XYZ file of C-alpha atoms in Angstrom:
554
model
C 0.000 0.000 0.000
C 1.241 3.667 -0.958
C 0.268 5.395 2.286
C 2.291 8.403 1.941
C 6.009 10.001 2.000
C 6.922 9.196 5.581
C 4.867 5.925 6.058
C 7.118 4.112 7.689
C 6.098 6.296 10.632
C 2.757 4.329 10.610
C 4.233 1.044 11.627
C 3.919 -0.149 15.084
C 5.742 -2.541 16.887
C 4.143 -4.882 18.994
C 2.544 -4.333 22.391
C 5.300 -4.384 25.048
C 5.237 -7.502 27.348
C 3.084 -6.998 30.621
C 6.977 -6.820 32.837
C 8.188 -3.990 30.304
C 7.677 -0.612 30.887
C 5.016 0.349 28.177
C 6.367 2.639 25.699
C 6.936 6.384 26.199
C 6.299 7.904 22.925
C 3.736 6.250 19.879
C 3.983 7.150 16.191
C 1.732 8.743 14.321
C -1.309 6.932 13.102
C -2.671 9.283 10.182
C -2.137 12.994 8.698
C -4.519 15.787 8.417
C -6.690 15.751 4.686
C -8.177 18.556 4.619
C -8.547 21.913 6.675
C -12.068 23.761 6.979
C -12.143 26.286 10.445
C -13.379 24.095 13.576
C -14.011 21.550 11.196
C -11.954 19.821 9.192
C -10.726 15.587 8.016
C -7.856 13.178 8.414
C -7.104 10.400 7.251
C -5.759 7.693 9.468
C -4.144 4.130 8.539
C -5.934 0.806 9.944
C -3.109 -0.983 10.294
C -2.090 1.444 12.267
C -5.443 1.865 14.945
C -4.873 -2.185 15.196
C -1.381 -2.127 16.615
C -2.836 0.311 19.360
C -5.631 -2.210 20.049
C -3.656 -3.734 22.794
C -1.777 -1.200 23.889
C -1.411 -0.903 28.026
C -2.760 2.809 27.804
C -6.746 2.680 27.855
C -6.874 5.756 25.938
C -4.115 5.010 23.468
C -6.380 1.556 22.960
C -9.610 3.120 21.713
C -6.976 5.762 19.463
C -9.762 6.610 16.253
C -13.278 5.587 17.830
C -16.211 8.352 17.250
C -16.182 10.398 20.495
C -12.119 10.135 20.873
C -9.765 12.556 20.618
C -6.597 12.760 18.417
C -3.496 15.487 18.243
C -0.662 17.497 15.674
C 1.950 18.741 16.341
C 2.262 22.509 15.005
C 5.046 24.551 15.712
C 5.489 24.108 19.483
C 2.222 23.356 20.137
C -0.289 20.544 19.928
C -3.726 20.843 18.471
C -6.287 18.517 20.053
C -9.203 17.222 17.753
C -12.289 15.398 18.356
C -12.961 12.663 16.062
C -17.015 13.351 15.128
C -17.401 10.579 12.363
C -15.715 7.858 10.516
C -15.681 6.290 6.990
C -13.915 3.960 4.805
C -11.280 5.925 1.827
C -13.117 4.989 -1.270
C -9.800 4.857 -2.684
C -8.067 2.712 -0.404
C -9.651 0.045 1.858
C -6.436 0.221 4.199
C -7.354 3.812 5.384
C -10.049 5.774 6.930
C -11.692 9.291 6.254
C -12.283 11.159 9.454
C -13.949 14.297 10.291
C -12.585 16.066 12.786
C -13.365 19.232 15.355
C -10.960 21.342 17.058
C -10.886 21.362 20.826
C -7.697 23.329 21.599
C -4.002 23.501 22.118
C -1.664 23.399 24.114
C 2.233 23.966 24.925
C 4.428 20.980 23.765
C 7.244 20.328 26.500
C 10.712 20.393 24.285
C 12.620 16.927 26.067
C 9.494 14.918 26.601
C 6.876 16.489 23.864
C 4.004 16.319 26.498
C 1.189 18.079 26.538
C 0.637 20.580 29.011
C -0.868 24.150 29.567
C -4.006 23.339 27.406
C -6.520 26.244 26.887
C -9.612 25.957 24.395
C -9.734 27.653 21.041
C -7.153 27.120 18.053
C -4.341 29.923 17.355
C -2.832 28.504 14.410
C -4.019 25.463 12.624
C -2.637 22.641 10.907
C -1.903 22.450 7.253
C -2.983 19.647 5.185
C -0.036 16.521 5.388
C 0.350 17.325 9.544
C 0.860 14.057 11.197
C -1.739 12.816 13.110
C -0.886 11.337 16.871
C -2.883 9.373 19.422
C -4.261 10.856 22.966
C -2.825 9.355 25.940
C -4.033 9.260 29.743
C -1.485 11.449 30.559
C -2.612 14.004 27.743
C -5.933 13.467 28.881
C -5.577 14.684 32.481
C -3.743 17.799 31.379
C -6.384 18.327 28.412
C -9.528 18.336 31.709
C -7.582 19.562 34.521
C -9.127 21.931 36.596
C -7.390 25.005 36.497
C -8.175 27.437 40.215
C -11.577 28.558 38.932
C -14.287 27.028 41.414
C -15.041 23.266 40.689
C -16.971 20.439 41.211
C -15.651 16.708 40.973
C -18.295 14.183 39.110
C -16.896 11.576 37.968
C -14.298 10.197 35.686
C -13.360 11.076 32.047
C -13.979 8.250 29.768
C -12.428 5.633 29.270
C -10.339 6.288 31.873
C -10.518 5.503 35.700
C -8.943 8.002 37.638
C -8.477 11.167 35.147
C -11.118 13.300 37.355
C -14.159 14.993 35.166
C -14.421 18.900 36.729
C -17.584 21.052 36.351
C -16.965 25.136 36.593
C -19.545 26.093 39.185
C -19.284 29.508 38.689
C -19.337 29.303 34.962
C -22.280 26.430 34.509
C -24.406 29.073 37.498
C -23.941 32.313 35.348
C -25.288 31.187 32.568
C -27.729 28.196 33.749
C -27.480 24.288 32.928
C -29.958 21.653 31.464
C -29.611 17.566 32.829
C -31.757 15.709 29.933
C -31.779 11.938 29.874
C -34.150 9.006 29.154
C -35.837 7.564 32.456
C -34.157 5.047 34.032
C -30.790 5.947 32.489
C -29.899 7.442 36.859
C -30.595 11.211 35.698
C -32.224 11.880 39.460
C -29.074 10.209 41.021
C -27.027 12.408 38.872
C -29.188 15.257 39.731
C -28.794 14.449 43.470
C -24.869 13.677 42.790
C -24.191 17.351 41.082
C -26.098 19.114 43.811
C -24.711 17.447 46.488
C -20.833 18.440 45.481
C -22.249 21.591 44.768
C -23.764 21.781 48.696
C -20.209 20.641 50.170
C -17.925 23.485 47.828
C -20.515 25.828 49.120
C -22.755 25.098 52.369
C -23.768 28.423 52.757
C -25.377 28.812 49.416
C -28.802 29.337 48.347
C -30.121 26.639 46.277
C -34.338 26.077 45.363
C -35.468 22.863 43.855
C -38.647 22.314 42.999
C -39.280 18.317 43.364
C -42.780 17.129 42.059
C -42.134 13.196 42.659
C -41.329 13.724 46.316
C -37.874 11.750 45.334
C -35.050 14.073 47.267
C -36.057 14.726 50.353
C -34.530 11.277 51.194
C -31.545 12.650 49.498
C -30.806 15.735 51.373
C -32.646 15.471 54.493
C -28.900 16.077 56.248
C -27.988 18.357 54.207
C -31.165 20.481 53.193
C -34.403 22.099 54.455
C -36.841 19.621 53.547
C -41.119 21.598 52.777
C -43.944 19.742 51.354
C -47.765 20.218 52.212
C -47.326 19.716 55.610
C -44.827 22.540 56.721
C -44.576 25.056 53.643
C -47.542 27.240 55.010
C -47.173 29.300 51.925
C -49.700 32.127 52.302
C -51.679 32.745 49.339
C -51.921 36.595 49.117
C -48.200 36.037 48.249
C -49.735 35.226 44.449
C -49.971 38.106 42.000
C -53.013 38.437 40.043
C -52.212 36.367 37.082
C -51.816 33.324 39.418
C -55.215 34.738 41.382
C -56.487 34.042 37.954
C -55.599 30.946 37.451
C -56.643 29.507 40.896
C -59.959 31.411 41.255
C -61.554 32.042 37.440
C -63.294 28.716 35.847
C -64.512 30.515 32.434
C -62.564 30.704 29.395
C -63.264 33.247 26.402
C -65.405 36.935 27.159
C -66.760 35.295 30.253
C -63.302 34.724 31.577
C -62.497 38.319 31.363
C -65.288 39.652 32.782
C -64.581 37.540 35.710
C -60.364 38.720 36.137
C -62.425 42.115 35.834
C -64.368 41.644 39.003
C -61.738 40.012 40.781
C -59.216 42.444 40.097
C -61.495 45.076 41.327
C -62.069 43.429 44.666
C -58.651 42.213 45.141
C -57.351 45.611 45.004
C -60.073 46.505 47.753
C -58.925 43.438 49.837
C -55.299 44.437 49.953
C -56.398 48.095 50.404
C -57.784 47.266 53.925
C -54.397 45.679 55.345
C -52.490 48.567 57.681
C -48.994 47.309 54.938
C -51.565 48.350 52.268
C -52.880 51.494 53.537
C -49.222 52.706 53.840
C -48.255 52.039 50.287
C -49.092 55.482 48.195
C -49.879 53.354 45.121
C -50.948 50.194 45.822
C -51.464 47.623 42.701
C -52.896 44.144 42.429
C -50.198 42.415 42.184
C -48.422 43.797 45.322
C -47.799 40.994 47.735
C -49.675 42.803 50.625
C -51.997 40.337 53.137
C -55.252 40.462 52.530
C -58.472 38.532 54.115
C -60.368 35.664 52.049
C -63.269 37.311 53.718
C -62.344 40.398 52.953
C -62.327 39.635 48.825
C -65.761 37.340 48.986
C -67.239 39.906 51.225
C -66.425 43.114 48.556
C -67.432 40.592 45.664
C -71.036 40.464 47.083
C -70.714 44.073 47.629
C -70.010 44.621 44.388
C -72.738 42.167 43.362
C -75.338 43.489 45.300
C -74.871 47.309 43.860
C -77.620 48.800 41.704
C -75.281 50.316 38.951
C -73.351 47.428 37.949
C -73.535 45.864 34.775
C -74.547 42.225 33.769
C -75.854 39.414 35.311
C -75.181 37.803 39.201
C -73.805 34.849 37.430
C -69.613 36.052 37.373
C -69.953 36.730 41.052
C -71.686 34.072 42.493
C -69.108 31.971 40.059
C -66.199 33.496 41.908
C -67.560 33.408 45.380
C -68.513 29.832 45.328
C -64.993 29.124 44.143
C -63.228 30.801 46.687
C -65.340 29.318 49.166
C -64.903 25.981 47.964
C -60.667 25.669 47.777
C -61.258 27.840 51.850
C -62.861 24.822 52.772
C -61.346 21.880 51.289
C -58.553 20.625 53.152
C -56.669 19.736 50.680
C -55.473 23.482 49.765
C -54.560 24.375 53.614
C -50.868 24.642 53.231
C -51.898 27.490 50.914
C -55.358 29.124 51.908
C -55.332 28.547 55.645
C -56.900 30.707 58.270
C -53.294 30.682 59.689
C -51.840 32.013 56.580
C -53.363 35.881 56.604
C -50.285 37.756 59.158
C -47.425 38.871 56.890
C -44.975 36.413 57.162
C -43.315 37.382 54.087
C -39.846 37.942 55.370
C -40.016 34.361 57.646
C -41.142 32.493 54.372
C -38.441 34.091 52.078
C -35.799 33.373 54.616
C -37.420 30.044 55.245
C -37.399 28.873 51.537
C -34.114 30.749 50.303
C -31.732 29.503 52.863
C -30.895 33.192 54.432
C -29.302 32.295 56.421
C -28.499 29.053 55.260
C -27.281 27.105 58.743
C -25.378 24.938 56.814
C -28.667 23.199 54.840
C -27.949 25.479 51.921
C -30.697 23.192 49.551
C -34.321 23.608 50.318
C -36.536 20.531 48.836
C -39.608 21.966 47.884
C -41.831 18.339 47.560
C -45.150 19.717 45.756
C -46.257 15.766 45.147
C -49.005 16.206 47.476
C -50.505 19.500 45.790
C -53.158 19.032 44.447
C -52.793 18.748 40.483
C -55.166 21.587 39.639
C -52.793 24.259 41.638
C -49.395 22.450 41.164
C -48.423 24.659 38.608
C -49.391 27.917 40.134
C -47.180 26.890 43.639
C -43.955 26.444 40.974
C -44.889 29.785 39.468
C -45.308 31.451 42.845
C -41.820 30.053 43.786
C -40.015 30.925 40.661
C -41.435 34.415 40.357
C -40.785 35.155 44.377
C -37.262 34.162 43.280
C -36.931 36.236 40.783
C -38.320 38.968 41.682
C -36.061 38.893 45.228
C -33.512 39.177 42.648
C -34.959 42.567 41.161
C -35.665 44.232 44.290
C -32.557 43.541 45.892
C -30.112 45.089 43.563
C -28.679 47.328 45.670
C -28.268 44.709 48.596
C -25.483 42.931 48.849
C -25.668 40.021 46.353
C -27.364 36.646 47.290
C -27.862 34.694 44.314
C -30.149 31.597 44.325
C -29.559 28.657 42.486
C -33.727 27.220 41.172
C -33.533 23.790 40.101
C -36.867 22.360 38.353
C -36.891 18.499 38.006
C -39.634 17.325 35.359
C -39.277 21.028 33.755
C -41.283 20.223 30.381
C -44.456 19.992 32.496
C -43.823 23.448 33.825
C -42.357 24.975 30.797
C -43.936 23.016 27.493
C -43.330 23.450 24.243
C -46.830 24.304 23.241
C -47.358 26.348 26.641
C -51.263 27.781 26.449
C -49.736 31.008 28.509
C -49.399 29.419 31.865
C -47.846 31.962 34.208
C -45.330 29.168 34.985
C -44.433 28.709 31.497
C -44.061 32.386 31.314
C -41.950 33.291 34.620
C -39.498 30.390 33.524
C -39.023 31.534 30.993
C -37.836 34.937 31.694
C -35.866 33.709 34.164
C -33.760 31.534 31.555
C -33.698 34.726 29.331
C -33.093 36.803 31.849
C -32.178 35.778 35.397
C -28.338 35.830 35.193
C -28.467 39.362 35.119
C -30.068 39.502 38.338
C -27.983 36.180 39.870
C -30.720 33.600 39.365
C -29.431 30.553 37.993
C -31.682 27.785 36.856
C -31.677 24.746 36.470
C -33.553 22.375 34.119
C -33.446 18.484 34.747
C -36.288 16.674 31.654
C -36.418 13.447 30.117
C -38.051 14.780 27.022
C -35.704 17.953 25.957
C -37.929 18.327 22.629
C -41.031 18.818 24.917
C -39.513 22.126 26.215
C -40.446 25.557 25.204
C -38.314 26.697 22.215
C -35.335 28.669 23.110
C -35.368 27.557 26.770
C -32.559 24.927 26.210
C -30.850 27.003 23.975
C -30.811 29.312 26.980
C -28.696 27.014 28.997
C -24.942 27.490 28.654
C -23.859 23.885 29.843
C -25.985 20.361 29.186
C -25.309 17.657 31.021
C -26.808 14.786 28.056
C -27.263 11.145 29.159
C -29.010 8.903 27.056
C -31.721 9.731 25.041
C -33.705 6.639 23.002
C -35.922 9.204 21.447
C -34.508 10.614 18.193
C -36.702 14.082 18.098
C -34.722 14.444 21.948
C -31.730 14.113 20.314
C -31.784 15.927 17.169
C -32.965 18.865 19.800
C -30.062 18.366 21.905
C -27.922 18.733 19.099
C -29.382 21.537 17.961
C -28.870 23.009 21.621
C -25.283 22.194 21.444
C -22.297 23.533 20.144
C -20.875 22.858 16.931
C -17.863 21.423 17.914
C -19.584 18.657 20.183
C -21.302 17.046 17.060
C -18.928 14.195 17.529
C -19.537 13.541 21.401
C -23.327 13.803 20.576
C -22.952 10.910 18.114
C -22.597 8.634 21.020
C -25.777 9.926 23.142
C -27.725 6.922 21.762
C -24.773 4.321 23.030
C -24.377 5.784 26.513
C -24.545 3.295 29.489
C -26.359 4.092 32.733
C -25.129 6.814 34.153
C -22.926 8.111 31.761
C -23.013 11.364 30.075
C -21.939 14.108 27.249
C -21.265 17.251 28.739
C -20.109 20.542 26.697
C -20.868 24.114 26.841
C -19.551 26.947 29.648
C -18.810 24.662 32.805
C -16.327 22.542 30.912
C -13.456 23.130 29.364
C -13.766 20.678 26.087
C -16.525 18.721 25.329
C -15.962 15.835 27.718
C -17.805 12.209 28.310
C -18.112 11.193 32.026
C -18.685 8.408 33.997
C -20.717 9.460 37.376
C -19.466 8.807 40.498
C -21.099 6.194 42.991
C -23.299 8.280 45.449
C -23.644 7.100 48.952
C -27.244 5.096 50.014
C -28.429 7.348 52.208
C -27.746 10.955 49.766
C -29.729 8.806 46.749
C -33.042 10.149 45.753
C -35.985 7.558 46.273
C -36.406 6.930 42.812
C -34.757 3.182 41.644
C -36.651 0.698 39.934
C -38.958 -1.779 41.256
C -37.659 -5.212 41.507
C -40.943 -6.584 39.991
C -39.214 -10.709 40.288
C -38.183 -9.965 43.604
C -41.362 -7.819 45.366
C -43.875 -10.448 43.658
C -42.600 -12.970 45.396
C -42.816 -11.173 48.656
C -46.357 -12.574 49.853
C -48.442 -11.821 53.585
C -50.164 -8.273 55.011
C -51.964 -7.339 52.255
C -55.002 -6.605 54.096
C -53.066 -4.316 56.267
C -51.620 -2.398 53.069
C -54.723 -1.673 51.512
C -56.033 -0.274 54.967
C -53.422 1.990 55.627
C -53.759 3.143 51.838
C -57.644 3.846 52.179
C -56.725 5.884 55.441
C -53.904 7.735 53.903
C -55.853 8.115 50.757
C -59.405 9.642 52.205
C -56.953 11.799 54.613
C -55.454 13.325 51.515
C -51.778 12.490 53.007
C -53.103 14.073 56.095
């Protein structure tokens, strides 16, 4: 075979015996084809990639496999490439065509020619007949070593063991982070496993997540303020009128504004009767000021009950009898309790914020036992009291919260029908960095998400996806020059993962680190061969069920 001038380079001895030091230096396997900006081909000799095969060096091994990572040599520096995708020369069986996408460089040591100093972007490429040289481990760890920026540990860089996978905190914060990922595939363990490191670099931080499976509260109930039904005592004057709205009015269409009309009227009256309100020069609706229940039913039949007004009873008596109804049902008390009406504001912001954080800097808020109808108004009210804390503490000193939303396409979908959830989301992706709220979005269906909301997110964390409209919107969402990492989402084992984007430094694939029992999330698998066969108390299960079940949790 004519490889080339120089192909002699190509050949490889054989793999050193297992008492021999493995060798210090390997040959080039390939040189560069073609040059087009980040991306651009080589072309790399078989015989070549099957001499590494055995090699003692795990990276050196897998030398040419989509998802790998190659070097050249130019001038005193090395170029790193990512191999993207692979194809036989048409012209010659004995070679292969790949396309490549440049990583970065970095410094080449002079005695050794190491690889050290590595930095992303490309100075000076390669021309076309540049050799082509494997990655090693050693390479590797210098290529994703954490430089002194703020970092997390998460696992290790594949195929490695021990060359340590860093996430920026600061960096994947600013600019807010997506975890997408197939069920089963351990995204909530991941979740629970970022989090966590995140917790220990930082214990008196301010983190939010809104869990609607009632999954991490087993996960951080050392490390985290734990709130569901039973202890959030979130007082509902706290919701602005939109969310009124969409708790109180049952109409759609004309009749649906002539209600918000009414209520807005009397809402304004409600809050208007509070001593906070009365001190306020001009008071709006959406002002979070206490207010009575009785107060707004009681100025709703006043309003009814007026000669001069226009229309029908039928709006009023609508809206009373639905206030009165969620007052009395149970069900709603964490929310619309009797107990609920002093202004607790400040309590409740420094409850659910962490301020100060006493070393639980993660507050779990588990909004499984809310009842469906108002679940997404309590996630609004929550993201919009962060964000707007944000706003109106500008000139405070800065406290920025960290909002995490597990299952986010229900809150944020991609055809939203103007939810006030769907809306406050996403503003805050557009624009909560500027005001040091971070979010973060954990989905198993990416392509269910609003458009533009993942786009928004300046690091994804991708496991694997089985759905092909998930991943072509992942890839989308991605960089250009992690095309070739993204190749492999489909092929990912359990709790592996693609990240790229602003809290890495290169593209990188990851293996996840174990996570201690008792910091796991409730959420593995049943064992359905092993739970079937556990027989006896049945009677007693259903029984406790019914109780818990009529109680409402209670």
């Amino acid at each position: 075979m004519s490889f080339m001038p120089g192909a002699d380079a190509f050949a490889q001895p054989m793999p050193a015996p297992a008492d021999m030091a493995p060798p210090q230096a390997v040959g080039p396997v390939g040189f560069v084809l073609a040059i087009a900006g980040s991306s651009s081909r080589a072309l790399i000799d078989i015989a070549s990639l099957q001499a590494l095969a055995g090699h003692p060096d795990p990276v050196v091994a897998t030398t040419g496999q989509v998802g790998t990572q190659i070097k050249m040599r130019v001038g005193s520096a090395w170029l790193v490439a990512n191999v993207r995708s692979l194809q036989l020369d048409p012209t010659d069986n004995d070679r292969i065509m790949a396309d490549i996408d440049f990583l970065g460089e970095g410094d080449e040591e002079r005695l050794t020619g190491k690889l050290y100093n590595f930095r992303r972007g490309v100075t000076r490429y390669p021309t076309p007949g540049c050799e082509v040289h494997p990655i090693s481990t050693a390479d590797l760890k210098q290529i994703y070593a954490a430089d002194d920026r703020a970092h997390i540990e998460i696992g290790a860089v594949y195929p490695t063991r021990d060359t340590r996978a860093a996430l920026y905190v600061d960096a994947m914060l600013g600019k807010h982070f997506a975890l997408v990922g197939s069920t089963g595939t351990g995204k909530s363990t991941s979740a629970a496993l970022i989090l966590h490191r995140i917790c220990d670099l930082a214990p008196q931080g301010h983190i939010v997540m809104i869990d609607p499976h009632g999954e991490y509260s087993a996960a951080f109930r050392t490390n985290g303020a734990i709130y569901d039904v039973n202890n959030l005592q979130m007082p509902y004057w706290l919701m602005n009128f939109e969310e009124h709205c969409e708790v109180f009015l049952t109409t759609q269409g004309s009749e649906r504004q002539i209600d918000a009309d009414i209520l807005a009227k009397c809402l304004l009256q409600a809050r208007a009767k509070n001593r906070i309100g009365q001190e306020i020069a001009k008071l709006t609706v959406d002002a979070p000021v206490p207010y009575l229940l009785s107060d707004l039913t009681n100025g709703i039949s006043q309003e009814m009950g007026k000669m001069d007004r226009a229309g029908d009873t039928a709006p009023y008596l609508r809206l009373k009898t639905k206030i009165e109804e969620i007052k009395a049902d149970p069900r709603y008390g964490f929310m619309f309790s009797g107990m609920l009406v002093a202004d607790t504001m400040q309590q409740f912001l420094a409850r659910v914020f962490r301020l100060p954080g006493d070393g639980k800097p993660i507050s779990i808020i588990d909004v499984s036992g809310v009842p469906s109808d108002i679940t997404s108004t309590v996630v609004a009210v929550l993201s919009r009291m962060t964000f707007d804390f944000a706003i109106w503490s500008r000139n405070e000193p800065k406290r920025p919260v960290l909002l995490v939303c597990e299952e986010a396409h229900r809150y944020v979908p991609r055809h939203d029908n103007g939810s006030s959830v769907g809306r406050i989301l996403s503003r805050i992706a557009k624009e909560g960095r500027k005001y040091g709220v971070s979010l973060g979005l954990i989905t198993q269906r990416p392509s269910d998400l609003a458009d533009g909301v993942l786009s928004q997110c300046g690091t994804i964390v991708a496991m694997r996806l089985n759905n092909e409209v998930d991943q072509a919107f992942v890839r989308a969402a991605m960089p250009e020059g992690a095309r070739g990492f993204l190749d492999s989402i489909p092929a990912l084992r359990n709790r592996e993962c693609i990240i790229c984007g602003e809290g890495v430094a290169v593209p990188i694939r990851v293996s996840f680190d174990g996570l201690e029992e008792n910091r796991r999330p409730a959420s593995s698998d049943p064992v359905f061969s092993d739970l079937w066969r556990d027989v006896g108390g049945e009677e007693g299960i259903i029984h406790r069920t019914i109780q818990k079940w009529r109680a409402q949790g209670k």
